[in-house]
Amino acid sequence: MPGIDKLPIEETLEDSPQTRSLLGVFEEDAAAISNYVNQLFQAMHRIYDAQNELSAATHLTSKLLKEYEKQRFPLGGDDEVMTSTLQQFAKVIDELSSCHAVLSTQLADAMMFPITQFKERDLKEILTLKEVFQIASNDHDAAITRYGRLSKRRENEKIKAEVMEDVYTSRKKQHQTMMHYFCALNTLQYKKKIAMLEPLLGYMQAQISFFKMGSENLTEQLEEFLTNIGTSVQNVRREMDCEVENMQQTIEDLEVASDPLYLPDPDTTKFPVHRNLTRKAGYLNARNKTGLVSSSWERQFYFTQGGNLMSQARGDVAGGLVMDIDNCSVMAVDCEDRRYCFQITSFDGKKSSILQAESKKDYEEWICTINNISKQIYLSENPEEIAARVNQSALEAVTPSPSFQQRHESMRPTVQSRPPAARTSSTGSLGSESAGLSALSLDSLVAPDTPIQFDIISPVSEDFPGQTKSSGQSGRRTNPFGELGGSKSETEDSILHQLFIVRFLGSMEVKSDESPDVVYETMRQILAARAIHNVFRMTESHLLVTCGCLKLIDPQTQVTRLRFPLPNVVLYATHQENKRLFGFVLRTSGGRVESCQTSICYIFESNNEGEKICDSVGLAKQIAFHAELDRKASEKQKEIDRVKEKQQKELNKQKQIEKDLEEQSRLIAASSRSNQNSGEGQFVVLSSSQSEDSDLGEDGKKKRESEA
């Protein structure tokens, strides 16, 4: 026999929606079994009551057995062994359909008794347990609802004790009833096989005992088949008895172990709070506003899935998204007359939800878990270890949004050479320890005596009076519309067009462009220099990423401030901790040393889009690389086509020469035959000089004829 589907008794106390959904499948299966057994019972009762209609009754029984494989049982519907066994029985019963006399006593004892007992005892027991479990579940829900409505301000100890005792009693009753109900449903999976096989076995044995001869229908092969079926039934019964004993032992163990958990608010000293969790599931009460000042509470099953908070109603197959809790904030709130309430607010502040936990332990664990998830600790390899190091108080708000200056205040170095009056607005302290670059040499990354440019010198400044032109800026004016006169925009046919809002922090020449460390070191120096020189003004621009270049565009006039050819961008990276900072290294020809390539690192700040910008630049370089490969492949194919065309011309020329030679040979042969017929006895010999002249084409042939 194949494996038997079973309900997990260990999950009855949790009573999750998945368990209830699985229970619904088993209940549906029990209803299908009851319906099928009733039909089988009626068919066998016809055999017992009406011997004159025995042939029709056996035919109906055989038909029902054949239709077993067409039944849509939620559990065990694809039991091929059971299906083939019943098909064999149906075949034999068809052969016995001509027998009209059956001993009523033997049929009553061997056929009707087992199926009647299964129908009247086992199926009714399932129905009764279902009603008792439903009542216990409703009582538990009512007790939980009363417990959740306990007032923390006008709390009566006597009422509280009564409500807690009511929750304890109802929960224990529901748990015990649910475990026995699960046990009965699991047992039904065995009994349904026995209930259908035993009556058939008794029926066949009665037929064998009645028809002593049975030479045609009842053969030794059939007796062997029935013996095997009887052995299989006994094996199923022994397996069922063993499984029932194991389930009973599991129920007893779970009753003892779950007794302290029946209390809705267990003692936290005995059950400590786990503050390092990155996943949690359980029932919570959610507040739903029904008016301006009125609200209602709904109890649902909540669970975390990655960086999402999900909810699931009882009986649902899957849960639905409540909120994205990455970078969210969670805090304890004082909510009306309810205890253990906390509020979750999304990162953008547009969505919030107030939830109530059942106990103080769940209340603190939920806050700590959401706090850990909001910091994206769940994405690391060892989330519990990292959560243990960075875990904060469960009652505080999490993931604040510090300003740009606050997030980089720790990166400003302590300046020893400047007087205190010059450092009034630069309060930093990390210096060379930031970003893990203390072991790197400054001279190996940044060129010595390199000036830092804090602003962008662009054609925009020409339109504003009072701004002087930089010494390095040419006198050539730029088209105010950002385009070359009469030419097509260089980015018009580009596949990639992505625009980002950025703020220029500074740029400086660097010595190396092979490691992202040069970008991190440049960020550190530019931020430190800004703090030292009290430079906090930043120029905002639009960064356009295309497959050919990067452009800094003035957001007001749409004039291109700077243009960076994409092939010259050799390195780009975001800050290791602050994803708002990003930079790239541009390799250009010329610089402080003529006819030498120099590398300049540009640093920008974005609106939390540093990684997106780097991804866009990487995508643009990939597209440009593949386009270059396609261009080279196209040029190579054109070269191959030109070679083939040249070879074809040479071949055609050779064929023409061969054709001319054949024509000349034909004319010579015709001339020879003409001379022989006239009796002149002249012989025409094609000399080597004639052969050489034949290569000259028509001109050579005419010349040779004139000489002849």
mmCIF file of N, CA and C in Angstrom, residues 13-89:
data_model
loop_
_atom_site.group_PDB
_atom_site.id
_atom_site.type_symbol
_atom_site.label_atom_id
_atom_site.label_comp_id
_atom_site.label_asym_id
_atom_site.label_seq_id
_atom_site.Cartn_x
_atom_site.Cartn_y
_atom_site.Cartn_z
ATOM 1 N N LEU A 13 -1.862 23.246 18.136
ATOM 2 C CA LEU A 13 -1.871 24.349 19.094
ATOM 3 C C LEU A 13 -1.675 25.681 18.380
ATOM 4 N N GLU A 14 -0.800 25.717 17.390
ATOM 5 C CA GLU A 14 -0.573 26.961 16.649
ATOM 6 C C GLU A 14 -1.815 27.367 15.862
ATOM 7 N N ASP A 15 -2.531 26.385 15.323
ATOM 8 C CA ASP A 15 -3.793 26.627 14.609
ATOM 9 C C ASP A 15 -3.601 27.686 13.517
ATOM 10 N N SER A 16 -2.602 27.473 12.675
ATOM 11 C CA SER A 16 -2.305 28.432 11.617
ATOM 12 C C SER A 16 -3.302 28.290 10.467
ATOM 13 N N PRO A 17 -3.391 29.315 9.608
ATOM 14 C CA PRO A 17 -4.284 29.192 8.442
ATOM 15 C C PRO A 17 -3.909 28.037 7.531
ATOM 16 N N GLN A 18 -2.619 27.709 7.420
ATOM 17 C CA GLN A 18 -2.233 26.569 6.590
ATOM 18 C C GLN A 18 -2.813 25.275 7.142
ATOM 19 N N THR A 19 -2.780 25.145 8.500
ATOM 20 C CA THR A 19 -3.336 23.941 9.112
ATOM 21 C C THR A 19 -4.844 23.875 8.892
ATOM 22 N N ARG A 20 -5.521 25.030 9.039
ATOM 23 C CA ARG A 20 -6.976 25.039 8.807
ATOM 24 C C ARG A 20 -7.297 24.723 7.344
ATOM 25 N N SER A 21 -6.470 25.240 6.435
ATOM 26 C CA SER A 21 -6.703 24.943 5.022
ATOM 27 C C SER A 21 -6.523 23.458 4.737
ATOM 28 N N LEU A 22 -5.486 22.853 5.322
ATOM 29 C CA LEU A 22 -5.269 21.414 5.157
ATOM 30 C C LEU A 22 -6.403 20.621 5.788
ATOM 31 N N LEU A 23 -6.912 21.112 6.943
ATOM 32 C CA LEU A 23 -8.043 20.449 7.590
ATOM 33 C C LEU A 23 -9.269 20.467 6.682
ATOM 34 N N GLY A 24 -9.462 21.577 5.965
ATOM 35 C CA GLY A 24 -10.593 21.642 5.048
ATOM 36 C C GLY A 24 -10.499 20.594 3.946
ATOM 37 N N VAL A 25 -9.269 20.312 3.486
ATOM 38 C CA VAL A 25 -9.086 19.276 2.469
ATOM 39 C C VAL A 25 -9.472 17.912 3.024
ATOM 40 N N PHE A 26 -9.066 17.619 4.264
ATOM 41 C CA PHE A 26 -9.407 16.335 4.866
ATOM 42 C C PHE A 26 -10.914 16.221 5.100
ATOM 43 N N GLU A 27 -11.558 17.326 5.512
ATOM 44 C CA GLU A 27 -13.009 17.295 5.704
ATOM 45 C C GLU A 27 -13.726 17.071 4.376
ATOM 46 N N GLU A 28 -13.212 17.697 3.325
ATOM 47 C CA GLU A 28 -13.809 17.467 2.010
ATOM 48 C C GLU A 28 -13.628 16.014 1.580
ATOM 49 N N ASP A 29 -12.454 15.458 1.906
ATOM 50 C CA ASP A 29 -12.206 14.059 1.582
ATOM 51 C C ASP A 29 -13.148 13.155 2.362
ATOM 52 N N ALA A 30 -13.390 13.476 3.649
ATOM 53 C CA ALA A 30 -14.301 12.668 4.458
ATOM 54 C C ALA A 30 -15.721 12.710 3.894
ATOM 55 N N ALA A 31 -16.133 13.900 3.426
ATOM 56 C CA ALA A 31 -17.465 13.994 2.823
ATOM 57 C C ALA A 31 -17.552 13.163 1.553
ATOM 58 N N ALA A 32 -16.478 13.196 0.744
ATOM 59 C CA ALA A 32 -16.473 12.389 -0.471
ATOM 60 C C ALA A 32 -16.504 10.900 -0.146
ATOM 61 N N ILE A 33 -15.754 10.511 0.891
ATOM 62 C CA ILE A 33 -15.761 9.099 1.303
ATOM 63 C C ILE A 33 -17.155 8.696 1.771
ATOM 64 N N SER A 34 -17.797 9.556 2.560
ATOM 65 C CA SER A 34 -19.141 9.256 3.062
ATOM 66 C C SER A 34 -20.128 9.090 1.908
ATOM 67 N N ASN A 35 -20.016 9.975 0.928
ATOM 68 C CA ASN A 35 -20.914 9.895 -0.217
ATOM 69 C C ASN A 35 -20.692 8.594 -0.991
ATOM 70 N N TYR A 36 -19.408 8.266 -1.209
ATOM 71 C CA TYR A 36 -19.099 7.048 -1.947
ATOM 72 C C TYR A 36 -19.512 5.806 -1.174
ATOM 73 N N VAL A 37 -19.259 5.762 0.137
ATOM 74 C CA VAL A 37 -19.614 4.588 0.951
ATOM 75 C C VAL A 37 -21.126 4.412 0.999
ATOM 76 N N ASN A 38 -21.868 5.498 1.038
ATOM 77 C CA ASN A 38 -23.329 5.384 1.036
ATOM 78 C C ASN A 38 -23.823 4.734 -0.251
ATOM 79 N N GLN A 39 -23.224 5.110 -1.360
ATOM 80 C CA GLN A 39 -23.617 4.470 -2.613
ATOM 81 C C GLN A 39 -23.269 2.981 -2.614
ATOM 82 N N LEU A 40 -22.047 2.674 -2.116
ATOM 83 C CA LEU A 40 -21.640 1.274 -2.057
ATOM 84 C C LEU A 40 -22.528 0.477 -1.096
ATOM 85 N N PHE A 41 -22.911 1.099 -0.016
ATOM 86 C CA PHE A 41 -23.795 0.439 0.954
ATOM 87 C C PHE A 41 -25.161 0.142 0.342
ATOM 88 N N GLN A 42 -25.705 1.100 -0.382
ATOM 89 C CA GLN A 42 -27.007 0.866 -1.012
ATOM 90 C C GLN A 42 -26.931 -0.269 -2.036
ATOM 91 N N ALA A 43 -25.815 -0.291 -2.778
ATOM 92 C CA ALA A 43 -25.673 -1.362 -3.767
ATOM 93 C C ALA A 43 -25.611 -2.731 -3.089
ATOM 94 N N MET A 44 -24.836 -2.840 -1.995
ATOM 95 C CA MET A 44 -24.741 -4.123 -1.296
ATOM 96 C C MET A 44 -26.052 -4.486 -0.593
ATOM 97 N N HIS A 45 -26.795 -3.472 -0.172
ATOM 98 C CA HIS A 45 -28.083 -3.756 0.468
ATOM 99 C C HIS A 45 -29.087 -4.325 -0.530
ATOM 100 N N ARG A 46 -28.959 -3.889 -1.743
ATOM 101 C CA ARG A 46 -29.836 -4.479 -2.764
ATOM 102 C C ARG A 46 -29.524 -5.970 -2.944
ATOM 103 N N ILE A 47 -28.227 -6.319 -2.852
ATOM 104 C CA ILE A 47 -27.858 -7.736 -2.966
ATOM 105 C C ILE A 47 -28.466 -8.536 -1.818
ATOM 106 N N TYR A 48 -28.459 -7.967 -0.659
ATOM 107 C CA TYR A 48 -28.972 -8.669 0.518
ATOM 108 C C TYR A 48 -30.498 -8.761 0.492
ATOM 109 N N ASP A 49 -31.185 -7.696 0.136
ATOM 110 C CA ASP A 49 -32.650 -7.672 0.215
ATOM 111 C C ASP A 49 -33.315 -8.438 -0.924
ATOM 112 N N ALA A 50 -32.800 -8.296 -2.105
ATOM 113 C CA ALA A 50 -33.512 -8.852 -3.262
ATOM 114 C C ALA A 50 -32.619 -9.844 -3.984
ATOM 115 N N GLN A 51 -32.877 -11.120 -3.711
ATOM 116 C CA GLN A 51 -32.118 -12.145 -4.417
ATOM 117 C C GLN A 51 -32.509 -12.188 -5.887
ATOM 118 N N ASN A 52 -33.729 -11.840 -6.179
ATOM 119 C CA ASN A 52 -34.182 -11.842 -7.570
ATOM 120 C C ASN A 52 -33.488 -10.753 -8.397
ATOM 121 N N GLU A 53 -33.045 -9.697 -7.736
ATOM 122 C CA GLU A 53 -32.365 -8.617 -8.451
ATOM 123 C C GLU A 53 -30.850 -8.687 -8.231
ATOM 124 N N LEU A 54 -30.365 -9.860 -7.883
ATOM 125 C CA LEU A 54 -28.949 -10.014 -7.589
ATOM 126 C C LEU A 54 -28.066 -9.668 -8.791
ATOM 127 N N SER A 55 -28.513 -10.065 -9.960
ATOM 128 C CA SER A 55 -27.707 -9.798 -11.140
ATOM 129 C C SER A 55 -27.550 -8.290 -11.373
ATOM 130 N N ALA A 56 -28.674 -7.555 -11.227
ATOM 131 C CA ALA A 56 -28.604 -6.095 -11.420
ATOM 132 C C ALA A 56 -27.787 -5.421 -10.324
ATOM 133 N N ALA A 57 -27.936 -5.939 -9.082
ATOM 134 C CA ALA A 57 -27.195 -5.325 -7.974
ATOM 135 C C ALA A 57 -25.702 -5.544 -8.116
ATOM 136 N N THR A 58 -25.299 -6.770 -8.494
ATOM 137 C CA THR A 58 -23.868 -7.017 -8.692
ATOM 138 C C THR A 58 -23.313 -6.197 -9.851
ATOM 139 N N HIS A 59 -24.126 -5.988 -10.880
ATOM 140 C CA HIS A 59 -23.681 -5.157 -11.995
ATOM 141 C C HIS A 59 -23.445 -3.711 -11.543
ATOM 142 N N LEU A 60 -24.363 -3.180 -10.703
ATOM 143 C CA LEU A 60 -24.198 -1.819 -10.194
ATOM 144 C C LEU A 60 -22.962 -1.715 -9.307
ATOM 145 N N THR A 61 -22.745 -2.758 -8.483
ATOM 146 C CA THR A 61 -21.546 -2.763 -7.634
ATOM 147 C C THR A 61 -20.282 -2.756 -8.477
ATOM 148 N N SER A 62 -20.292 -3.600 -9.507
ATOM 149 C CA SER A 62 -19.134 -3.624 -10.394
ATOM 150 C C SER A 62 -18.922 -2.272 -11.070
ATOM 151 N N LYS A 63 -20.015 -1.638 -11.442
ATOM 152 C CA LYS A 63 -19.898 -0.335 -12.098
ATOM 153 C C LYS A 63 -19.308 0.707 -11.159
ATOM 154 N N LEU A 64 -19.752 0.684 -9.908
ATOM 155 C CA LEU A 64 -19.212 1.639 -8.939
ATOM 156 C C LEU A 64 -17.728 1.403 -8.681
ATOM 157 N N LEU A 65 -17.354 0.138 -8.643
ATOM 158 C CA LEU A 65 -15.939 -0.159 -8.429
ATOM 159 C C LEU A 65 -15.091 0.317 -9.595
ATOM 160 N N LYS A 66 -15.614 0.195 -10.790
ATOM 161 C CA LYS A 66 -14.870 0.663 -11.955
ATOM 162 C C LYS A 66 -14.733 2.184 -11.970
ATOM 163 N N GLU A 67 -15.699 2.869 -11.371
ATOM 164 C CA GLU A 67 -15.673 4.333 -11.351
ATOM 165 C C GLU A 67 -14.842 4.904 -10.212
ATOM 166 N N TYR A 68 -14.210 4.027 -9.449
ATOM 167 C CA TYR A 68 -13.387 4.532 -8.345
ATOM 168 C C TYR A 68 -12.251 5.426 -8.856
ATOM 169 N N GLU A 69 -11.632 5.057 -9.955
ATOM 170 C CA GLU A 69 -10.516 5.847 -10.480
ATOM 171 C C GLU A 69 -10.974 7.197 -11.017
ATOM 172 N N LYS A 70 -12.273 7.340 -11.270
ATOM 173 C CA LYS A 70 -12.790 8.615 -11.740
ATOM 174 C C LYS A 70 -13.213 9.526 -10.600
ATOM 175 N N GLN A 71 -13.229 9.023 -9.385
ATOM 176 C CA GLN A 71 -13.615 9.830 -8.243
ATOM 177 C C GLN A 71 -12.542 10.876 -7.960
ATOM 178 N N ARG A 72 -12.976 12.049 -7.604
ATOM 179 C CA ARG A 72 -12.055 13.146 -7.316
ATOM 180 C C ARG A 72 -11.864 13.270 -5.809
ATOM 181 N N PHE A 73 -11.126 12.319 -5.251
ATOM 182 C CA PHE A 73 -10.823 12.376 -3.833
ATOM 183 C C PHE A 73 -9.707 13.401 -3.607
ATOM 184 N N PRO A 74 -9.871 14.336 -2.697
ATOM 185 C CA PRO A 74 -8.770 15.277 -2.418
ATOM 186 C C PRO A 74 -7.518 14.590 -1.922
ATOM 187 N N LEU A 75 -7.670 13.447 -1.252
ATOM 188 C CA LEU A 75 -6.520 12.701 -0.734
ATOM 189 C C LEU A 75 -6.581 11.279 -1.265
ATOM 190 N N GLY A 76 -5.469 10.775 -1.742
ATOM 191 C CA GLY A 76 -5.394 9.384 -2.177
ATOM 192 C C GLY A 76 -6.132 9.084 -3.455
ATOM 193 N N GLY A 77 -6.408 10.101 -4.284
ATOM 194 C CA GLY A 77 -7.142 9.841 -5.511
ATOM 195 C C GLY A 77 -6.328 9.116 -6.574
ATOM 196 N N ASP A 78 -5.001 9.173 -6.452
ATOM 197 C CA ASP A 78 -4.149 8.527 -7.449
ATOM 198 C C ASP A 78 -3.545 7.227 -6.917
ATOM 199 N N ASP A 79 -4.288 6.507 -6.076
ATOM 200 C CA ASP A 79 -3.819 5.243 -5.505
ATOM 201 C C ASP A 79 -3.983 4.161 -6.566
ATOM 202 N N GLU A 80 -2.915 3.875 -7.284
ATOM 203 C CA GLU A 80 -2.997 2.919 -8.382
ATOM 204 C C GLU A 80 -3.231 1.500 -7.875
ATOM 205 N N VAL A 81 -2.650 1.141 -6.722
ATOM 206 C CA VAL A 81 -2.841 -0.206 -6.178
ATOM 207 C C VAL A 81 -4.301 -0.415 -5.812
ATOM 208 N N MET A 82 -4.872 0.582 -5.151
ATOM 209 C CA MET A 82 -6.280 0.472 -4.769
ATOM 210 C C MET A 82 -7.160 0.423 -6.014
ATOM 211 N N THR A 83 -6.840 1.240 -6.995
ATOM 212 C CA THR A 83 -7.645 1.268 -8.209
ATOM 213 C C THR A 83 -7.572 -0.064 -8.951
ATOM 214 N N SER A 84 -6.372 -0.600 -9.102
ATOM 215 C CA SER A 84 -6.240 -1.875 -9.805
ATOM 216 C C SER A 84 -6.909 -3.012 -9.038
ATOM 217 N N THR A 85 -6.839 -2.972 -7.706
ATOM 218 C CA THR A 85 -7.499 -4.008 -6.901
ATOM 219 C C THR A 85 -9.005 -3.974 -7.103
ATOM 220 N N LEU A 86 -9.573 -2.756 -7.068
ATOM 221 C CA LEU A 86 -11.019 -2.639 -7.262
ATOM 222 C C LEU A 86 -11.419 -3.012 -8.686
ATOM 223 N N GLN A 87 -10.558 -2.720 -9.636
ATOM 224 C CA GLN A 87 -10.866 -3.115 -11.004
ATOM 225 C C GLN A 87 -10.910 -4.638 -11.146
ATOM 226 N N GLN A 88 -10.011 -5.310 -10.450
ATOM 227 C CA GLN A 88 -10.022 -6.771 -10.478
ATOM 228 C C GLN A 88 -11.283 -7.329 -9.832
ATOM 229 N N PHE A 89 -11.671 -6.712 -8.721
ATOM 230 C CA PHE A 89 -12.930 -7.124 -8.085
ATOM 231 C C PHE A 89 -14.116 -6.917 -9.019
#
